[in-house]
Structures are given as structure tokens and as C-alpha cells.
Short mmCIF file of C-alpha atoms and ligand atoms in Angstrom, two decimals:
data_model
loop_
_atom_site.label_atom_id
_atom_site.label_comp_id
_atom_site.label_asym_id
_atom_site.label_seq_id
_atom_site.Cartn_x
_atom_site.Cartn_y
_atom_site.Cartn_z
CA MET A 1251 0.00 0.00 0.00
CA ARG A 1252 1.28 3.51 -0.84
CA LYS A 1253 1.96 5.80 2.11
CA LYS A 1254 -0.44 8.73 2.66
CA PHE A 1255 0.71 12.36 2.48
CA ILE A 1256 -0.43 15.57 4.14
CA VAL A 1257 1.24 18.46 2.31
CA GLY A 1258 0.56 21.97 3.60
CA ASN A 1259 0.68 24.81 1.08
CA TRP A 1260 0.92 27.92 3.20
CA LYS A 1261 0.80 30.28 0.19
CA MET A 1262 1.64 33.90 1.16
CA ASN A 1263 0.58 33.43 4.78
CA GLN A 1264 2.11 33.07 8.26
CA ASN A 1265 4.69 35.14 10.11
CA ARG A 1266 7.25 34.43 12.80
CA GLU A 1267 4.64 34.48 15.57
CA SER A 1268 2.07 32.30 13.83
CA ILE A 1269 4.77 29.82 12.81
CA GLU A 1270 5.89 29.67 16.45
CA HIS A 1271 2.28 28.99 17.47
CA PHE A 1272 1.88 26.38 14.72
CA PHE A 1273 4.76 24.33 16.13
CA GLN A 1274 3.57 24.79 19.72
CA THR A 1275 0.21 23.31 18.82
CA LEU A 1276 1.46 20.67 16.40
CA ASN A 1277 1.20 17.11 17.61
CA ILE A 1278 2.25 14.60 14.99
CA ASP A 1279 4.46 12.40 17.14
CA SER A 1280 2.44 9.30 16.39
CA ALA A 1281 1.70 10.12 12.74
CA THR A 1282 2.88 7.53 10.27
CA CYS A 1283 1.98 9.47 7.11
CA GLU A 1284 4.31 11.79 5.21
CA THR A 1285 4.05 15.33 6.64
CA TRP A 1286 5.31 18.08 4.33
CA ILE A 1287 4.94 21.88 4.35
CA ALA A 1288 5.65 24.51 1.70
CA PRO A 1289 5.91 27.91 3.42
CA GLN A 1290 6.89 31.18 1.73
CA ALA A 1291 10.46 30.69 0.52
CA LEU A 1292 11.65 33.29 3.03
CA HIS A 1293 10.38 31.12 5.88
CA ILE A 1294 12.12 27.91 4.75
CA PRO A 1295 15.10 28.33 7.14
CA LEU A 1296 12.76 29.10 10.05
CA LEU A 1297 10.73 25.99 9.37
CA LEU A 1298 13.80 23.83 9.04
CA GLU A 1299 14.92 25.12 12.41
CA LYS A 1300 11.50 24.71 14.07
CA LYS A 1301 10.67 21.28 12.78
CA ALA A 1302 13.68 19.92 14.71
CA LYS A 1303 12.62 16.44 15.79
CA LYS A 1304 9.27 16.50 14.02
CA GLN A 1305 9.33 14.52 10.83
CA ILE A 1306 8.38 17.32 8.47
CA LEU A 1307 9.79 17.83 5.00
CA VAL A 1308 10.02 21.46 3.95
CA GLY A 1309 9.59 22.68 0.37
CA ALA A 1310 9.09 25.69 -1.88
CA GLN A 1311 5.85 26.78 -3.56
CA ASP A 1312 7.59 27.51 -6.84
CA ILE A 1313 11.07 27.66 -8.37
CA ASN A 1314 12.60 29.39 -11.39
CA GLU A 1315 13.54 27.29 -14.42
CA ASN A 1316 17.10 28.70 -14.49
CA SER A 1317 20.01 27.93 -12.19
CA ASN A 1318 21.03 31.53 -11.57
CA GLY A 1319 21.23 34.92 -13.25
CA ALA A 1320 19.43 38.23 -13.58
CA PHE A 1321 15.93 37.15 -12.51
CA THR A 1322 15.03 39.66 -9.82
CA GLY A 1323 12.67 38.33 -7.19
CA GLU A 1324 12.88 34.68 -8.25
CA ASN A 1325 14.02 31.64 -6.24
CA ALA A 1326 16.45 29.07 -7.67
CA ALA A 1327 15.80 25.38 -7.10
CA GLU A 1328 19.49 25.13 -6.27
CA ALA A 1329 19.07 27.67 -3.43
CA VAL A 1330 15.99 25.87 -2.12
CA LEU A 1331 17.92 22.60 -2.01
CA ASP A 1332 20.98 24.30 -0.57
CA LEU A 1333 18.92 25.56 2.39
CA GLY A 1334 17.89 21.99 3.17
CA ALA A 1335 14.42 21.92 1.61
CA THR A 1336 13.56 18.82 -0.36
CA PHE A 1337 10.57 19.47 -2.58
CA CYS A 1338 8.76 22.13 -4.59
CA LEU A 1339 5.39 22.69 -6.20
CA VAL A 1340 5.20 23.37 -9.92
CA GLY A 1341 2.09 24.53 -11.77
CA HIS A 1342 -0.16 25.42 -8.86
CA SER A 1343 -3.37 26.86 -10.32
CA GLU A 1344 -2.59 30.25 -8.76
CA ARG A 1345 0.70 30.31 -10.71
CA ARG A 1346 -1.15 29.29 -13.87
CA ALA A 1347 -4.02 31.78 -13.44
CA ILE A 1348 -2.46 34.83 -11.76
CA TYR A 1349 1.07 34.65 -13.20
CA LYS A 1350 0.01 33.18 -16.54
CA GLU A 1351 2.47 30.30 -16.35
CA GLY A 1352 1.90 28.12 -19.41
CA HIS A 1353 2.68 24.52 -20.29
CA ASP A 1354 6.14 25.16 -21.76
CA LEU A 1355 7.38 27.16 -18.80
CA LEU A 1356 5.98 24.62 -16.33
CA ASN A 1357 7.64 21.83 -18.29
CA LYS A 1358 10.99 23.66 -18.02
CA LYS A 1359 10.49 24.18 -14.29
CA LEU A 1360 9.66 20.51 -13.78
CA HIS A 1361 12.74 19.35 -15.69
CA HIS A 1362 14.94 21.79 -13.82
CA ALA A 1363 13.62 20.88 -10.35
CA LEU A 1364 14.08 17.15 -11.02
CA LYS A 1365 17.56 17.65 -12.45
CA VAL A 1366 18.61 19.65 -9.40
CA GLY A 1367 17.21 16.92 -7.14
CA LEU A 1368 14.00 18.34 -5.72
CA ILE A 1369 10.92 16.15 -5.35
CA THR A 1370 8.36 17.89 -7.53
CA ILE A 1371 4.63 18.12 -6.90
CA PHE A 1372 3.17 18.88 -10.31
CA CYS A 1373 -0.33 20.38 -9.99
CA VAL A 1374 -3.18 19.96 -12.46
CA GLY A 1375 -6.90 20.69 -12.37
CA GLU A 1376 -9.85 22.01 -14.34
CA THR A 1377 -11.92 25.17 -13.84
CA LEU A 1378 -15.63 25.02 -13.11
CA GLU A 1379 -16.44 26.08 -16.66
CA GLU A 1380 -14.28 23.29 -18.06
CA ARG A 1381 -15.96 20.75 -15.78
CA ASN A 1382 -19.44 21.97 -16.71
CA ASN A 1383 -18.54 21.67 -20.38
CA GLY A 1384 -17.48 18.05 -19.92
CA MET A 1385 -13.83 18.91 -20.55
CA THR A 1386 -12.27 17.69 -17.29
CA GLU A 1387 -10.44 14.69 -18.77
CA ALA A 1388 -9.27 16.60 -21.85
CA VAL A 1389 -7.88 19.40 -19.66
CA LEU A 1390 -6.09 16.99 -17.32
CA LYS A 1391 -4.63 15.04 -20.23
CA ASN A 1392 -3.40 18.23 -21.86
CA GLN A 1393 -1.83 19.54 -18.64
CA LEU A 1394 -0.13 16.20 -17.97
CA THR A 1395 1.17 15.49 -21.46
CA LYS A 1396 2.46 19.04 -22.01
CA GLY A 1397 3.73 19.66 -18.47
CA LEU A 1398 5.46 16.27 -18.20
CA LYS A 1399 6.71 16.25 -21.81
CA ASP A 1400 10.03 14.39 -22.29
CA PHE A 1401 9.94 13.25 -18.70
CA PRO A 1402 13.31 11.60 -17.99
CA ASN A 1403 12.96 7.88 -18.30
CA ASP A 1404 14.94 6.94 -15.21
CA GLU A 1405 13.96 5.56 -11.84
CA LEU A 1406 15.28 8.50 -9.84
CA SER A 1407 13.16 11.04 -11.68
CA ALA A 1408 10.04 8.86 -11.40
CA ALA A 1409 10.70 8.52 -7.67
CA ARG A 1410 10.81 12.31 -7.38
CA LEU A 1411 7.46 12.92 -9.02
CA VAL A 1412 4.22 13.58 -7.15
CA ILE A 1413 1.03 14.76 -8.89
CA ALA A 1414 -1.61 16.92 -7.23
CA TYR A 1415 -5.13 17.05 -8.66
CA GLU A 1416 -6.62 20.36 -7.60
CA PRO A 1417 -9.89 21.31 -9.26
CA VAL A 1418 -9.68 25.10 -9.48
CA TRP A 1419 -13.30 25.51 -8.36
CA ALA A 1420 -12.50 23.75 -5.07
CA ILE A 1421 -9.42 25.77 -4.11
CA GLY A 1422 -10.04 28.13 -1.24
CA THR A 1423 -13.79 28.09 -1.92
CA GLY A 1424 -14.95 25.69 0.76
CA GLU A 1425 -16.50 23.64 -2.05
CA VAL A 1426 -14.77 20.29 -1.98
CA ALA A 1427 -14.95 17.74 -4.80
CA SER A 1428 -17.02 14.74 -3.79
CA PRO A 1429 -14.93 11.62 -3.05
CA GLU A 1430 -16.38 10.09 -6.24
CA GLN A 1431 -15.44 13.09 -8.41
CA ALA A 1432 -11.95 13.16 -6.94
CA GLU A 1433 -11.46 9.40 -7.29
CA GLU A 1434 -12.64 9.47 -10.90
CA ALA A 1435 -10.11 12.19 -11.76
CA HIS A 1436 -7.30 10.40 -9.90
CA ASP A 1437 -8.05 7.14 -11.65
CA PHE A 1438 -7.93 8.98 -14.98
CA ILE A 1439 -4.62 10.66 -14.05
CA ARG A 1440 -3.04 7.36 -13.03
CA LYS A 1441 -4.09 5.74 -16.30
CA THR A 1442 -2.90 8.74 -18.31
CA LEU A 1443 0.53 8.60 -16.67
CA SER A 1444 0.89 5.00 -17.86
CA THR A 1445 -0.71 5.21 -21.28
CA GLU A 1446 0.40 8.65 -22.48
CA LEU A 1447 3.66 9.14 -20.64
CA ASP A 1448 4.86 5.59 -20.14
CA LEU A 1449 5.29 6.24 -16.44
CA SER A 1450 4.44 3.46 -14.07
CA GLY A 1451 1.52 5.38 -12.59
CA GLU A 1452 1.14 2.80 -9.82
CA HIS A 1453 4.05 4.17 -7.79
CA ILE A 1454 3.46 7.88 -8.25
CA PRO A 1455 1.70 9.51 -5.29
CA LEU A 1456 -1.46 11.35 -6.36
CA LEU A 1457 -2.69 14.03 -3.97
CA TYR A 1458 -6.08 15.71 -3.93
CA GLY A 1459 -6.26 19.45 -3.17
CA GLY A 1460 -9.14 21.86 -2.75
CA SER A 1461 -10.84 22.75 0.55
CA VAL A 1462 -9.57 19.67 2.39
CA LYS A 1463 -10.14 19.93 6.14
CA PRO A 1464 -10.34 17.52 9.06
CA SER A 1465 -14.10 17.02 8.59
CA ASN A 1466 -13.87 15.84 4.96
CA ALA A 1467 -10.37 14.34 4.78
CA GLU A 1468 -11.22 10.76 5.63
CA SER A 1469 -13.82 10.28 2.90
CA LEU A 1470 -11.29 11.54 0.33
CA LEU A 1471 -8.24 9.74 1.67
CA CYS A 1472 -9.94 6.36 1.76
CA GLN A 1473 -10.40 6.41 -2.03
CA LYS A 1474 -8.27 3.86 -3.88
CA ASN A 1475 -6.28 6.33 -5.99
CA ILE A 1476 -5.99 9.21 -3.51
CA ASP A 1477 -2.66 9.02 -1.73
CA GLY A 1478 -2.87 12.22 0.23
CA ALA A 1479 -3.93 15.83 0.34
CA LEU A 1480 -2.44 19.16 -0.67
CA VAL A 1481 -3.97 21.50 1.88
CA GLY A 1482 -4.07 25.29 1.91
CA GLY A 1483 -6.26 26.99 4.52
CA ALA A 1484 -6.59 24.04 6.90
CA SER A 1485 -2.83 23.50 7.05
CA LEU A 1486 -2.13 26.87 8.68
CA LYS A 1487 -3.11 25.85 12.20
CA GLY A 1488 -1.13 23.28 14.14
CA GLU A 1489 -4.29 21.65 15.55
CA ASP A 1490 -5.91 21.15 12.14
CA TYR A 1491 -2.69 19.97 10.55
CA SER A 1492 -2.22 17.44 13.38
CA GLN A 1493 -5.77 16.15 12.93
CA LEU A 1494 -5.22 15.74 9.18
CA ALA A 1495 -2.01 13.82 9.85
CA GLU A 1496 -3.82 11.60 12.35
CA ILE A 1497 -6.56 10.84 9.81
CA ALA A 1498 -3.98 10.08 7.09
CA SER A 1499 -2.12 7.74 9.45
CA LYS A 1500 -5.13 5.49 10.03
CA PRO A 1501 -5.22 2.26 8.09
CA MET A 1502 -7.83 2.92 5.40
CA LYS A 1503 -10.37 0.41 4.20
CA LEU A 1504 -10.19 0.42 0.42
P1 PGA B 864 -7.28 25.12 0.00
O1 PGA B 864 -6.01 25.27 -0.99
O2 PGA B 864 -7.05 23.87 0.82
O3 PGA B 864 -7.27 26.37 0.84
O4 PGA B 864 -8.48 25.00 -0.86
C1 PGA B 864 -5.44 24.16 -1.60
C2 PGA B 864 -4.29 24.56 -2.49
O5 PGA B 864 -4.39 25.60 -3.15
O6 PGA B 864 -3.27 23.86 -2.56
#
């Protein structure tokens, strides 16, 4: 059975005091799931210091596709790794929608992050309009085939890939996909990874994201093809994060 993941995406939130409070109220000592957090890049060193004995992996919410150079305001994957962080997100819907990041750029970022040695959570998901027009599968297939184009055919790269399915209409809206909707999309993604990209989809963790919270996590996490959650709002508080980790650590009936 694949291990479950709780990945917090803190977006542009938290400060020194709230991070302090997060760790004071965090209780994941008995959690057996993977517990990861992507804070603002500026907070990565603070989190690495705070997590101390807690088994948390720290990552970045985005990276630049270049190693270094005149790219004011950007963060290099090399610098993220150098600080001691281990993963990054690529293609979050807020990067796609607000910063207009397209397939080619995201593909470059993915290749760069993997080459540098960061585990990469590649995010995909349809808008409400696309879902209502029956385009969900076409959109997911397009995002996967273009974003993962020329994916390196080696074991190390495959081991560094995680996919997050985040329907745009469920992000930060409180409107969560039903377990059936999420499972259907995950099943499609897993099959697409094998058939279109020749990746052994069986071993790649697939996370669901979009308004996950302690009250709805179990029904999502017990789905066959849902290996974990990418959580925004509900990952900001130590108590909620701990509850999510506890739920993800339970043996699930499939
Ligand atoms: P949300 O965000 O849990 O606040 O909906 C999820 C995400 O954007 O990763």
C-alpha cells in the first residue's frame, strides 16, 4: 500500500509568531503518514529550524527554471535545495491563473527541479467552466502530457514525481470535490501517466487538493487512488494539521 501524504501549502501566509504557534500546537508524534509543508520561501530556514525532531519535510511553492542569473525576485531550485528543503510545487493553479504560467514554462520548471534533485509536486486541475462543459479529462490530459513532456525515463526522476489534482473551483472556496469526483479524476490521471507518458503510474503519489479539512479528509483519503492531500487553509493551524495527519495515518479500508 502507498503511504499517505499531508502536504501543507501555506501560500503567502504566516509570520514568525504564527509559525511559532503552529509548532507549539502541532502534535504529529504518532503520525505515520508523510508530513510536508511549503511555506513562503523566506520562511524555509525558520521551518527547518523549528521542525527539529518533528518529521516534516520542507519545500518551496515555486522555483525558477534557471540555475542563476538576472531574474530579480525569483528563487532558484538550487538555493531551495541548498537551504535543506527537499521538494517544490510546480504549476499550482494560482501560478497558472495569476502569473500566466503556461505549459512550456511549467515543463521547463519541472525538468529543472528534477535535475537539481527536488521532489516535484506537479499540480493539475480544471476550472468550473471546463468541468461543466465536460472537458475535465481533456484538460487533465493536456496539462499532464504538455507539463510532463520528455519526462526523464529513469527511476530516480520517477521517484521524485508527485502529482496533485486540484480542481480550481474547489481551491479556497470551501467547495470540496465529492470523493467520487476526486477518485474518478485520480483514476484517470493514473491511467494517463501510464498510457500517455509511459510512467508506471502505480508508484506515483497522487494528492487531492481543494478545501480539504479535518471534517472531509477521511472520505477523500480512503479512495483507492488518492494518496494524500495538498492542503491550503486548513494547514495553517497546528491543531488542524495534526488532525489531518492523524486521519492520514489510520489504516484505510479500500
Ligand atoms: P485550500 O487550498 O485547501 O485552501 O483549498 C489548496 C491549495 O491551493 O493547494
